[in-house]
CSV table of C-alpha atoms in Angstrom, one decimal:
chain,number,residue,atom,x,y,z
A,324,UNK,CA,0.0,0.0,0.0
A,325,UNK,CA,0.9,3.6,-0.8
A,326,UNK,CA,2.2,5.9,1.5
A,327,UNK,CA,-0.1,8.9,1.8
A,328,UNK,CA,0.2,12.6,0.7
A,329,UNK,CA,0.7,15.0,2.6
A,330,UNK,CA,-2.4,15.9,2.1
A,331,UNK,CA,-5.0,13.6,1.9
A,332,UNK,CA,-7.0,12.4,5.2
A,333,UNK,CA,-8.7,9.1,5.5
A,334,UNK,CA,-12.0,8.0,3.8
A,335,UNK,CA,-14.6,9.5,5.5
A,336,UNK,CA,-13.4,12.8,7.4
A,337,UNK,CA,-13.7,15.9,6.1
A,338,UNK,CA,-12.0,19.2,6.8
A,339,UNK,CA,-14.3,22.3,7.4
A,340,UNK,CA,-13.1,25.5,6.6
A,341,UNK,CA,-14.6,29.2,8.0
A,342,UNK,CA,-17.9,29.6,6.4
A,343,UNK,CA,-18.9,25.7,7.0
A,344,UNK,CA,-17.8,26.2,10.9
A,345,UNK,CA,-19.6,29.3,10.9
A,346,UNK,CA,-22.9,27.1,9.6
A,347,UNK,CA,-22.2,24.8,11.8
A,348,UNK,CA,-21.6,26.8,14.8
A,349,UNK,CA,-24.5,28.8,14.4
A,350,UNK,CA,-27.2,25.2,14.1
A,351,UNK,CA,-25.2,24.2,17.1
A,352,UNK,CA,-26.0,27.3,18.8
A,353,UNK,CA,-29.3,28.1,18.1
A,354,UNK,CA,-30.6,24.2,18.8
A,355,UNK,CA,-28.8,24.2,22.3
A,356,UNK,CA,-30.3,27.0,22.9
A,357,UNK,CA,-34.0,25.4,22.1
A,358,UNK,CA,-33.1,22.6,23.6
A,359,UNK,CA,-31.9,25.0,26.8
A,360,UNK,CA,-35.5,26.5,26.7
A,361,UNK,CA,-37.3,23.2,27.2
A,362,UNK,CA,-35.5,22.5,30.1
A,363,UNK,CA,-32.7,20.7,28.9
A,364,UNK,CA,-29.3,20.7,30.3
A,365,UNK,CA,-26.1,19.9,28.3
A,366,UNK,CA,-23.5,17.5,29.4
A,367,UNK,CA,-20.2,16.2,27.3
A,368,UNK,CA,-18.6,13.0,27.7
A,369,UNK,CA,-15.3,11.6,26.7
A,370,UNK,CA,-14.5,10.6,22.9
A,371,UNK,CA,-13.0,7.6,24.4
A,372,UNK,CA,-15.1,4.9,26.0
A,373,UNK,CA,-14.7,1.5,27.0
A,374,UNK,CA,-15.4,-1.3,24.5
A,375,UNK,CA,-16.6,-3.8,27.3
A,376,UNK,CA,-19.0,-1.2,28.6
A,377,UNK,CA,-20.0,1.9,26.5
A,378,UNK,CA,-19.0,-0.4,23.3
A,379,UNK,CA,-20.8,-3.1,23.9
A,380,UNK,CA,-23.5,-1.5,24.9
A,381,UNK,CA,-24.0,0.6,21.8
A,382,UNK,CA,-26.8,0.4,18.9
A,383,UNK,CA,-24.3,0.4,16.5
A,384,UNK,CA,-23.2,-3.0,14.8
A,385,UNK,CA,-19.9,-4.1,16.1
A,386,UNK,CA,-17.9,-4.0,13.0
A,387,UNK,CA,-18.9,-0.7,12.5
A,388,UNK,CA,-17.0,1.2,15.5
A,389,UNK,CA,-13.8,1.9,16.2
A,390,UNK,CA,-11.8,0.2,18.0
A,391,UNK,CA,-7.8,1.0,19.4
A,392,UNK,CA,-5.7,-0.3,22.4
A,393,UNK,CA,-4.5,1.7,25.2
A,394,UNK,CA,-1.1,0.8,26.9
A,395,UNK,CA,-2.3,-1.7,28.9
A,396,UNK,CA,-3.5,-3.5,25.7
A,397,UNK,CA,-7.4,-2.3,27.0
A,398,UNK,CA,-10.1,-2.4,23.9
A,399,UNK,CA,-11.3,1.4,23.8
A,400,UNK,CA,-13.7,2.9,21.0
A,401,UNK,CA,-14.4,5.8,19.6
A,402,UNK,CA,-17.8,6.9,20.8
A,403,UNK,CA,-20.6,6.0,18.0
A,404,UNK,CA,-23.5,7.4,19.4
A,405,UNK,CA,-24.3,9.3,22.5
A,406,UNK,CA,-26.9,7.8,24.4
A,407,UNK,CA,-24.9,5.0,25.7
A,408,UNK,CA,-22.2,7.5,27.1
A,409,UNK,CA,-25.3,9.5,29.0
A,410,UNK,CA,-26.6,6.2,30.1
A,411,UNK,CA,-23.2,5.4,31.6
A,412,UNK,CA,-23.1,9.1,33.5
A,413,UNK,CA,-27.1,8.9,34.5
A,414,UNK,CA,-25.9,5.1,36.7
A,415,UNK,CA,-22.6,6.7,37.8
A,416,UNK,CA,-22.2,10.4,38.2
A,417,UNK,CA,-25.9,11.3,38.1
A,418,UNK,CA,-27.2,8.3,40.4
A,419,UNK,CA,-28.2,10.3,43.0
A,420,UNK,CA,-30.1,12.6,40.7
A,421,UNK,CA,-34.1,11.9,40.9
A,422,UNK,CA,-35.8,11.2,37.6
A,423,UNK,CA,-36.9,12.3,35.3
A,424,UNK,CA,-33.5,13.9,33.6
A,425,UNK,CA,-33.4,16.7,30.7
A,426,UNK,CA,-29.9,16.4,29.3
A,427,UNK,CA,-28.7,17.4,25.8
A,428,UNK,CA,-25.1,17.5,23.9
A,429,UNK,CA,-23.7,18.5,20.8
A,430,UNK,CA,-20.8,16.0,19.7
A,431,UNK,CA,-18.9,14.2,16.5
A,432,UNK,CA,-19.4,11.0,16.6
A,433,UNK,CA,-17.4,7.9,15.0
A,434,UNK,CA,-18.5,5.3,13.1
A,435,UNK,CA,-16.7,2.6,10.7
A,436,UNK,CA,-17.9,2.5,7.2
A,437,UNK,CA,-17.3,1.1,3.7
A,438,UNK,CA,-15.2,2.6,1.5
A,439,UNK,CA,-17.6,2.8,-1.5
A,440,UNK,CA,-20.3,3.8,0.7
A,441,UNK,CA,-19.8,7.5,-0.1
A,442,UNK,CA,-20.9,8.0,3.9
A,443,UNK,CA,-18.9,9.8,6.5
A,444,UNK,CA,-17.0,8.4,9.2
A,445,UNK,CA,-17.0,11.6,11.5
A,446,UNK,CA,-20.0,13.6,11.8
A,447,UNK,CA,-21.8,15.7,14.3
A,448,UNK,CA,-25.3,15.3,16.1
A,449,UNK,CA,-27.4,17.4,18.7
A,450,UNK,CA,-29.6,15.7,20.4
A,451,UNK,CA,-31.3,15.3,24.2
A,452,UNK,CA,-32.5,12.0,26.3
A,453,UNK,CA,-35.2,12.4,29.1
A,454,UNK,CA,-34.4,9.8,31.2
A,455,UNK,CA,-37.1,8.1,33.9
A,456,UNK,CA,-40.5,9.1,32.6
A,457,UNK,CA,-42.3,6.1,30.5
A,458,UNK,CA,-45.5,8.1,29.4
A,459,UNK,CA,-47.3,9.1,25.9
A,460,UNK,CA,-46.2,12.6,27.2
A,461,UNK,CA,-42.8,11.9,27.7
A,462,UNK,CA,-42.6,10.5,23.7
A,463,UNK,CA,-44.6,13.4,22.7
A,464,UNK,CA,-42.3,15.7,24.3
A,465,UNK,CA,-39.3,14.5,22.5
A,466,UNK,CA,-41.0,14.3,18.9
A,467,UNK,CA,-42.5,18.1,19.8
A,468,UNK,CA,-38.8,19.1,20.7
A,469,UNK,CA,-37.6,17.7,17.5
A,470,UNK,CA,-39.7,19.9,15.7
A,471,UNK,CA,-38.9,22.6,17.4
A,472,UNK,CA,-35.1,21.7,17.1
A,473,UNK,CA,-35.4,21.3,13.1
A,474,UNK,CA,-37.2,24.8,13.0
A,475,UNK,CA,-34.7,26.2,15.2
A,476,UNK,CA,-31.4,24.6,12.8
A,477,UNK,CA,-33.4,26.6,9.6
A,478,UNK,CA,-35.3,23.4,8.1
A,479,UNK,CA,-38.2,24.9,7.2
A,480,UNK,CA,-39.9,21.7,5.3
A,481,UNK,CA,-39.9,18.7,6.8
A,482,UNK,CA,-42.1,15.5,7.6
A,483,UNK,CA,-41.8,13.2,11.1
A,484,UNK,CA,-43.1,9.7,10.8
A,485,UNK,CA,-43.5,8.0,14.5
A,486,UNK,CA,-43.9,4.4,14.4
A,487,UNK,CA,-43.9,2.0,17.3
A,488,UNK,CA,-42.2,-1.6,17.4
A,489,UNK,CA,-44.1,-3.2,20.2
A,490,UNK,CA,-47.2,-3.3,16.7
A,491,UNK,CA,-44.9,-5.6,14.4
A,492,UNK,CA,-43.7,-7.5,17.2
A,493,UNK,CA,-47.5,-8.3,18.3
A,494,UNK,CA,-48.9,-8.7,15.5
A,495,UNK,CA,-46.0,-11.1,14.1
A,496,UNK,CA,-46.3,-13.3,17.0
A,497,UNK,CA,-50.3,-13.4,16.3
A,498,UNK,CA,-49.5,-14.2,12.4
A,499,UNK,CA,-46.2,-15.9,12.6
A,500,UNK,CA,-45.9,-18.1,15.8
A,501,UNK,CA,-42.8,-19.9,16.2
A,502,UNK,CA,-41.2,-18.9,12.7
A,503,UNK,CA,-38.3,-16.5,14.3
A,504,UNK,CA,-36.6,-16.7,11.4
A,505,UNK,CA,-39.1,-15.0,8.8
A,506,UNK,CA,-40.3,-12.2,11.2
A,507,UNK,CA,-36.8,-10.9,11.3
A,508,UNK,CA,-36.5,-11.5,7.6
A,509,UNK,CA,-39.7,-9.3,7.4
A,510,UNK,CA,-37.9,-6.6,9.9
A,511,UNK,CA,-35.4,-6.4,8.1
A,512,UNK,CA,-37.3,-5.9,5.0
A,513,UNK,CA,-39.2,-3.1,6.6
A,514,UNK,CA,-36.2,-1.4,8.3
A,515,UNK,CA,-34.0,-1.3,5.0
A,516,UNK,CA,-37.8,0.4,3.5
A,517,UNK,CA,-37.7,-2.5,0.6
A,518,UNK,CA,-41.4,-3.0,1.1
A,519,UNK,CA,-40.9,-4.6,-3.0
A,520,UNK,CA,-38.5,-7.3,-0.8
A,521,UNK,CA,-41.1,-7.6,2.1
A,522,UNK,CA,-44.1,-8.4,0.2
A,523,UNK,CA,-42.0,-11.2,-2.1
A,524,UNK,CA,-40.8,-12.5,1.0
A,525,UNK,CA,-44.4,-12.6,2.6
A,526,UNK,CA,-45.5,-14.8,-0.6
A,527,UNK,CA,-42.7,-17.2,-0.5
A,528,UNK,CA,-44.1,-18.0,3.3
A,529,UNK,CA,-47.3,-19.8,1.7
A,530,UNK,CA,-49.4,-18.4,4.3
A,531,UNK,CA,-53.0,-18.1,4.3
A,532,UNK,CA,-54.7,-15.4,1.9
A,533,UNK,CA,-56.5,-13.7,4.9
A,534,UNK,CA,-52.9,-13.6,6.8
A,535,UNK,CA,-51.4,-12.7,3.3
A,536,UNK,CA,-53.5,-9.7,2.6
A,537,UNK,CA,-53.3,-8.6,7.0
A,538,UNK,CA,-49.2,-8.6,7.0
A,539,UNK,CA,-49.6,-6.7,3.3
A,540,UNK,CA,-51.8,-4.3,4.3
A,541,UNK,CA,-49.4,-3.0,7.2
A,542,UNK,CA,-47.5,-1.2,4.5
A,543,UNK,CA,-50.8,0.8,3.7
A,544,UNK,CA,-50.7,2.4,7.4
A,545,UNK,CA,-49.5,5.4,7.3
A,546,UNK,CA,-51.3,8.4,7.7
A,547,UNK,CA,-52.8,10.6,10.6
A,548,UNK,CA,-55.2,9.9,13.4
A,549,UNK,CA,-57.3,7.8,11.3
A,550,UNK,CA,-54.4,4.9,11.2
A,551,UNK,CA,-54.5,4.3,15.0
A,552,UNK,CA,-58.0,3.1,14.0
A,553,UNK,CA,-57.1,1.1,11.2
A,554,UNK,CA,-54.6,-0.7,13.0
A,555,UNK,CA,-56.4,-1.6,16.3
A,556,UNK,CA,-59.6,-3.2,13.2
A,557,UNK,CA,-56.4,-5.1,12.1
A,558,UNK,CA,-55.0,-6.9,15.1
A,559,UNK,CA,-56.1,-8.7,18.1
A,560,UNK,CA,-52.7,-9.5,20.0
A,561,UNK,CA,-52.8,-7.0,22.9
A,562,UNK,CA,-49.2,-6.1,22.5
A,563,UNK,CA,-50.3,-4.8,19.2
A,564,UNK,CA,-53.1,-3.0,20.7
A,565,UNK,CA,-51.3,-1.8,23.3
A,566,UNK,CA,-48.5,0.2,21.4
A,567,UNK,CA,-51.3,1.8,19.2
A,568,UNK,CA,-53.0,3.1,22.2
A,569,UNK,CA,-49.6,4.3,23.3
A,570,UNK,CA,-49.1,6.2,19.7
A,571,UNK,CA,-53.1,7.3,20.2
A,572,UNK,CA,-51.9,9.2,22.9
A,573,UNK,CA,-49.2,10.6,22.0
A,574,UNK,CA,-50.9,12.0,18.8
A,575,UNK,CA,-53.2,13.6,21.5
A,576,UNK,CA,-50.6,15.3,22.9
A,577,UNK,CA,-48.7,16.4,19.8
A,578,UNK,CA,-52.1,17.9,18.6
A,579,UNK,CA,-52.2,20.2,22.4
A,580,UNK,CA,-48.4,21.1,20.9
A,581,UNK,CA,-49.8,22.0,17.8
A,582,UNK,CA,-47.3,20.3,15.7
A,583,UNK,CA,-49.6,17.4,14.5
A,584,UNK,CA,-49.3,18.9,11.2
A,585,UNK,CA,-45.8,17.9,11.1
A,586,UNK,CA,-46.3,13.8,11.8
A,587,UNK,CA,-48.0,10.9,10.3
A,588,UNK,CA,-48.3,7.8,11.7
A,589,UNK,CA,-46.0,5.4,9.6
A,590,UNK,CA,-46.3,1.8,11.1
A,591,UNK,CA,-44.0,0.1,9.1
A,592,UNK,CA,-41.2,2.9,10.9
A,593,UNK,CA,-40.3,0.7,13.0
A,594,UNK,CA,-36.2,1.5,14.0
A,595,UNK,CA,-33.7,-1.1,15.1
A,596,UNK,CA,-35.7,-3.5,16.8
A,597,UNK,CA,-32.8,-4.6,19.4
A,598,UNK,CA,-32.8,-1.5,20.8
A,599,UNK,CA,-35.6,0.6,20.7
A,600,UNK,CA,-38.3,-0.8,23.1
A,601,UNK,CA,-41.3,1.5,22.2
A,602,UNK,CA,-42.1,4.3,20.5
A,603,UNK,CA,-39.4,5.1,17.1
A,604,UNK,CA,-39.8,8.0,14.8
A,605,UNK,CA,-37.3,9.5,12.4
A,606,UNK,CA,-37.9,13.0,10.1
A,607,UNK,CA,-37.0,14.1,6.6
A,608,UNK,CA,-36.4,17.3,5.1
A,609,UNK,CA,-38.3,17.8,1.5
A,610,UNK,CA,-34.9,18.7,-0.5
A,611,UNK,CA,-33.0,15.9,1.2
A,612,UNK,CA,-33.4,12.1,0.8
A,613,UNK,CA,-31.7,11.0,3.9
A,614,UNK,CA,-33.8,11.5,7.6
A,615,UNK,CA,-32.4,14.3,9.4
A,616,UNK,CA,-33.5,13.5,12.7
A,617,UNK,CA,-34.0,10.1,14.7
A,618,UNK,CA,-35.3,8.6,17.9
A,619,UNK,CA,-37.4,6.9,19.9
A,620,UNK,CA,-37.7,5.0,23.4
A,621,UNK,CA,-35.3,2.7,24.6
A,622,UNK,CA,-36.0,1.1,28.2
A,623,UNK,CA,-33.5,-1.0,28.7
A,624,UNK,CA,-30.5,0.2,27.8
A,625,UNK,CA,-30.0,1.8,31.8
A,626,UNK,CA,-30.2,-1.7,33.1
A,627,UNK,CA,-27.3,-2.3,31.2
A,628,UNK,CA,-25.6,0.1,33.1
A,629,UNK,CA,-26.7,-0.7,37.1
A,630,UNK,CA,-29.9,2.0,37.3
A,631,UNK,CA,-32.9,0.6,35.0
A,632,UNK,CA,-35.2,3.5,33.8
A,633,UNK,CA,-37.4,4.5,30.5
A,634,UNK,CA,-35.5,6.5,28.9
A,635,UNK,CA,-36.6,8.1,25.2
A,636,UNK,CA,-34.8,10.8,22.9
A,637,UNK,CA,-33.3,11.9,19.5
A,638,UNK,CA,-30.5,13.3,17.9
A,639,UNK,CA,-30.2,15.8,15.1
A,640,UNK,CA,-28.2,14.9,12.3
A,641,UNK,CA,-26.3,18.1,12.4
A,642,UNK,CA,-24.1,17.6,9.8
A,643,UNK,CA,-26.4,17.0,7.3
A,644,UNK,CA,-29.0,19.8,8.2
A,645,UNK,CA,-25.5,21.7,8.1
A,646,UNK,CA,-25.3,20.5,3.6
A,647,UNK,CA,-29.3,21.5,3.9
A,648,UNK,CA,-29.8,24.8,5.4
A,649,UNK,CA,-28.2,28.0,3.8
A,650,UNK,CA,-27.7,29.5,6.6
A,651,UNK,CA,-25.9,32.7,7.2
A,652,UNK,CA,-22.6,33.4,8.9
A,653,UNK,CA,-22.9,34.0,12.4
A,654,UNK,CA,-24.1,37.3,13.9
A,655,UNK,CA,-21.0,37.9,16.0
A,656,UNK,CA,-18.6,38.0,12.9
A,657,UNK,CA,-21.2,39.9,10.6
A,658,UNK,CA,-20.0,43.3,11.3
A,659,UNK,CA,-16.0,43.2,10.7
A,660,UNK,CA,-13.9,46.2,10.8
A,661,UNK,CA,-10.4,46.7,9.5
A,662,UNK,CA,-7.8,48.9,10.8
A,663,UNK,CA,-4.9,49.7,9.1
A,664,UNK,CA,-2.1,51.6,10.6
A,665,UNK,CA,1.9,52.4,9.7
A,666,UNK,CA,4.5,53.4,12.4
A,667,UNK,CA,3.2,56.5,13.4
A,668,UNK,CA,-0.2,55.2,14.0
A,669,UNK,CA,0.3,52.0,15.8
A,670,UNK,CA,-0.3,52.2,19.2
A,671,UNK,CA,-3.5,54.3,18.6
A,672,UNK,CA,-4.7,51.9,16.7
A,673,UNK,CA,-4.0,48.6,18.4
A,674,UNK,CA,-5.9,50.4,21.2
A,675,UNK,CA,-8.8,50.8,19.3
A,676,UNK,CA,-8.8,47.3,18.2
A,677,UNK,CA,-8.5,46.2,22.2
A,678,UNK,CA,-11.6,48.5,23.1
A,679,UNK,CA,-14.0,47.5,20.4
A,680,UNK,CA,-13.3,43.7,20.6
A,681,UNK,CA,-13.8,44.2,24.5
A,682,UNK,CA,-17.1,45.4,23.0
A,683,UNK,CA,-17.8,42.3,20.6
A,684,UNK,CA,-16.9,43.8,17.5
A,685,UNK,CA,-14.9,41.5,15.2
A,686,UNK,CA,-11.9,43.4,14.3
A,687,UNK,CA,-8.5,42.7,11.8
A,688,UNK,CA,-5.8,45.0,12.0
A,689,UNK,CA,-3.1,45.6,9.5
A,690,UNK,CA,-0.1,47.5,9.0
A,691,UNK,CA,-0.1,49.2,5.2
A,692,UNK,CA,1.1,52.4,4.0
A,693,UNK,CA,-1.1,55.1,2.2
A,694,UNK,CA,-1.3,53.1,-1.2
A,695,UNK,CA,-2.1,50.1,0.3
A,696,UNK,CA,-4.9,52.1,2.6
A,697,UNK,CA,-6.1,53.2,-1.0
A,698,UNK,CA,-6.8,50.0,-2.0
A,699,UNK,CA,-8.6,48.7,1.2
A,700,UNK,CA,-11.0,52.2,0.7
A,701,UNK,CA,-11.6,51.2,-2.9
A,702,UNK,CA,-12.5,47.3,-1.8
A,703,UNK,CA,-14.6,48.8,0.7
A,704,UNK,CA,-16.8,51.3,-1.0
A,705,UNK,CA,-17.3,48.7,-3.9
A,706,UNK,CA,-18.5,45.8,-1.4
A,707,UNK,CA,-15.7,43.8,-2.6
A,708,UNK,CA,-13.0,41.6,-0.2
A,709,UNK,CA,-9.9,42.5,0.7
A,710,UNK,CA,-7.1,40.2,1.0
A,711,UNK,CA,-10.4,37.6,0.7
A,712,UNK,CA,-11.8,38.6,3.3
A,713,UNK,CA,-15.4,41.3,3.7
A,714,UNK,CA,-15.0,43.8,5.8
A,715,UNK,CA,-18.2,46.5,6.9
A,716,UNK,CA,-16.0,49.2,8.0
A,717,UNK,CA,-12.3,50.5,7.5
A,718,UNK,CA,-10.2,52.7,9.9
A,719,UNK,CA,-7.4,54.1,9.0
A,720,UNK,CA,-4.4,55.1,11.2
A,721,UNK,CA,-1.9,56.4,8.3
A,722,UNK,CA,-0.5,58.9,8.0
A,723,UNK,CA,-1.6,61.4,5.2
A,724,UNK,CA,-5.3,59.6,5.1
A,725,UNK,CA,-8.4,60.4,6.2
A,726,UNK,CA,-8.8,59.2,10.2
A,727,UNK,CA,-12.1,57.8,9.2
A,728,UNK,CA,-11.5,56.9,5.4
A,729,UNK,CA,-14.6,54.2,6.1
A,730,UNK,CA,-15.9,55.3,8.7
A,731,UNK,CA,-13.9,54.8,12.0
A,732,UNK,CA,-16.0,52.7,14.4
């Protein structure tokens, strides 16, 4: 194998330069702050984990995280999601802490992928858990906050489909007793969204036409209110039942938001059925193919750790929102102001540049003479860059120009 050049970077990483950082900065930002407003507090945890306890406990596939030695010849990984981390802190740290817990981050996160995949390795999500409340309202809470979260990033059009696994894994176990194998052939149909491969695979199980046409028609459910009806007519396992009167009530609750406008029922959403115990929802943007936005409820994942709870949450996919939105560069660096200065003018200018960034003004300073001063008041009165970079206002402190030859802040 080659050597790398200098300047190439593994598959999968990507380098961000100023106006992507100030993007990303800004969604980070403006989210927290949301996320701040709901009650949530932010916590950050260590890129590093343990593989035996973090690792393992992950929802992410074991070949697909990344794993290094530490002196001691201890398995450590790369952290490829964050809930497992806040999991860990909630049964250590936080044990003393009653429920229910509001806590959000902002982190990259690491995962291992295939080369030809075109996906990223390194990438960036915001996201909360509320930890210890098992109710309709607690779900509800986290889809309304996602909504709020998306609106808050800049994604102005987007769709959240809320789905619940405890409905597939009823009404498999009504239509499909004791054949393991083809109900998680049918999952996995219905996670990868081939409904084309679920409905072959339903035919090749030479079931009976009326069971046929019932575990066909769940791809048909999707919708608003009215599906919660549909699906109770369709199944009598009470598991089944059960999860559609939990996603009954938290429509109920997303309607009191006012958000139900945003979300359709969608029951073949159904998430990674070894981890999510309940409620799962995901949300796409109209101009972007991929979901922006996951979650759902996970209740055991805390007895994994010594302190079993419900627990339910999401994360925004940041950096993709980040390829989305066109958003603009942050406030603080909107207003820039140059000031030039030769010998003469120095110290009265560095001084100025010291007060007004004590005030929050961003400011670049330059020495130049009276020619290069010229140029900086041509850039500036015909709105062009300088040296590549905008500027809103120009001081000069050179000798033989105008004090104020743009306006001295």
């Amino acid at each position: 194998m080659s050597k790398p050049k200098v300047f190439e970077k593994p598959i999968g990483v990507k380098d961000y330069l100023p106006g992507a950082v100030a993007k990303l900065r800004h969604i980070e930002r403006d989210v927290l702050a949301c996320m701040q407003g709901w009650g949530y507090e932010q916590i950050i945890t260590p890129t590093i984990e343990y593989y035996d306890t973090v690792g393992v406990a992950s929802s992410t596939s074991d070949q697909k995280l990344f794993k290094l030695l530490n002196n001691r010849g201890t398995t450590l990984v790369l952290r490829s999601d964050m809930t497992s981390p806040i999991a860990r802190v909630v049964s250590s740290l936080l044990k003393d802490t009653q429920f229910p817990l509001r806590l959000s981050y902002h982190a990259n996160i690491f995962r291992a992928i295939e080369e030809e995949a075109g996906r990223e390795a390194e990438f960036f999500q915001t996201g909360v858990e509320l930890v210890g409340d098992a109710s309709a309202e607690a779900d509800a809470e986290v889809v309304a906050l996602a909504i709020a979260s998306l609106k808050a990033a800049g994604v102005e059009r987007f769709k959240i489909a809320i789905g619940h696994v405890g409905f597939l894994n009823g009404l498999f176990e009504q239509t499909l007793t004791g054949r393991t194998d083809a109900q998680e052939q049918l999952k996995a149909y219905l996670l990868g969204r081939d409904y084309v491969g679920y409905r072959d695979q339903i035919r090749k199980l030479n079931l009976e036409a009326p069971v046929q046409q019932e575990l066909e028609g769940i791809v048909r459910l999707r919708g608003g209110q009215e599906i919660c009806e549909q699906a109770l007519e369709l199944s009598v396992n009470e598991t089944a039942r059960a999860s559609i009167r939990h996603l009954c009530d938290i429509w109920d609750v997303l309607k009191a938001y006012g958000v139900s406008e945003h979300v359709l029922i969608d029951l073949t959403m159904i998430g990674d059925f070894t981890y999510y115990t309940g409620m799962t929802f995901e949300g796409y943007a109209a101009d972007l193919g991929f979901p922006v936005v996951s979650g759902g409820r996970y209740d055991n994942l805390l007895g994994q750790f010594g302190r079993p709870a419900p627990a339910t949450g999401f994360a925004l996919k940041t950096t993709r929102i980040l390829e989305l939105t066109g958003v603009k560069e942050d406030t603080d660096v909107s207003e820039r102001l140059l000031i030039g200065y030769d010998s003469e003018g120095r110290e009265e200018a560095l001084a100025e540049a010291q007060k007004l960034r004590g005030q929050g003004v961003a400011v670049v300073t330059e020495r130049m003479d009276a020619a290069e001063a010229g140029v900086a008041q041509s850039a500036l009165a015909a709105q062009k860059s300088y040296k590549g970079m905008t500027y809103t206002k120009l001081a000069l402190f050179v000798a033989g120009m105008e004090r104020n030859g743009g306006g001295k802040a």
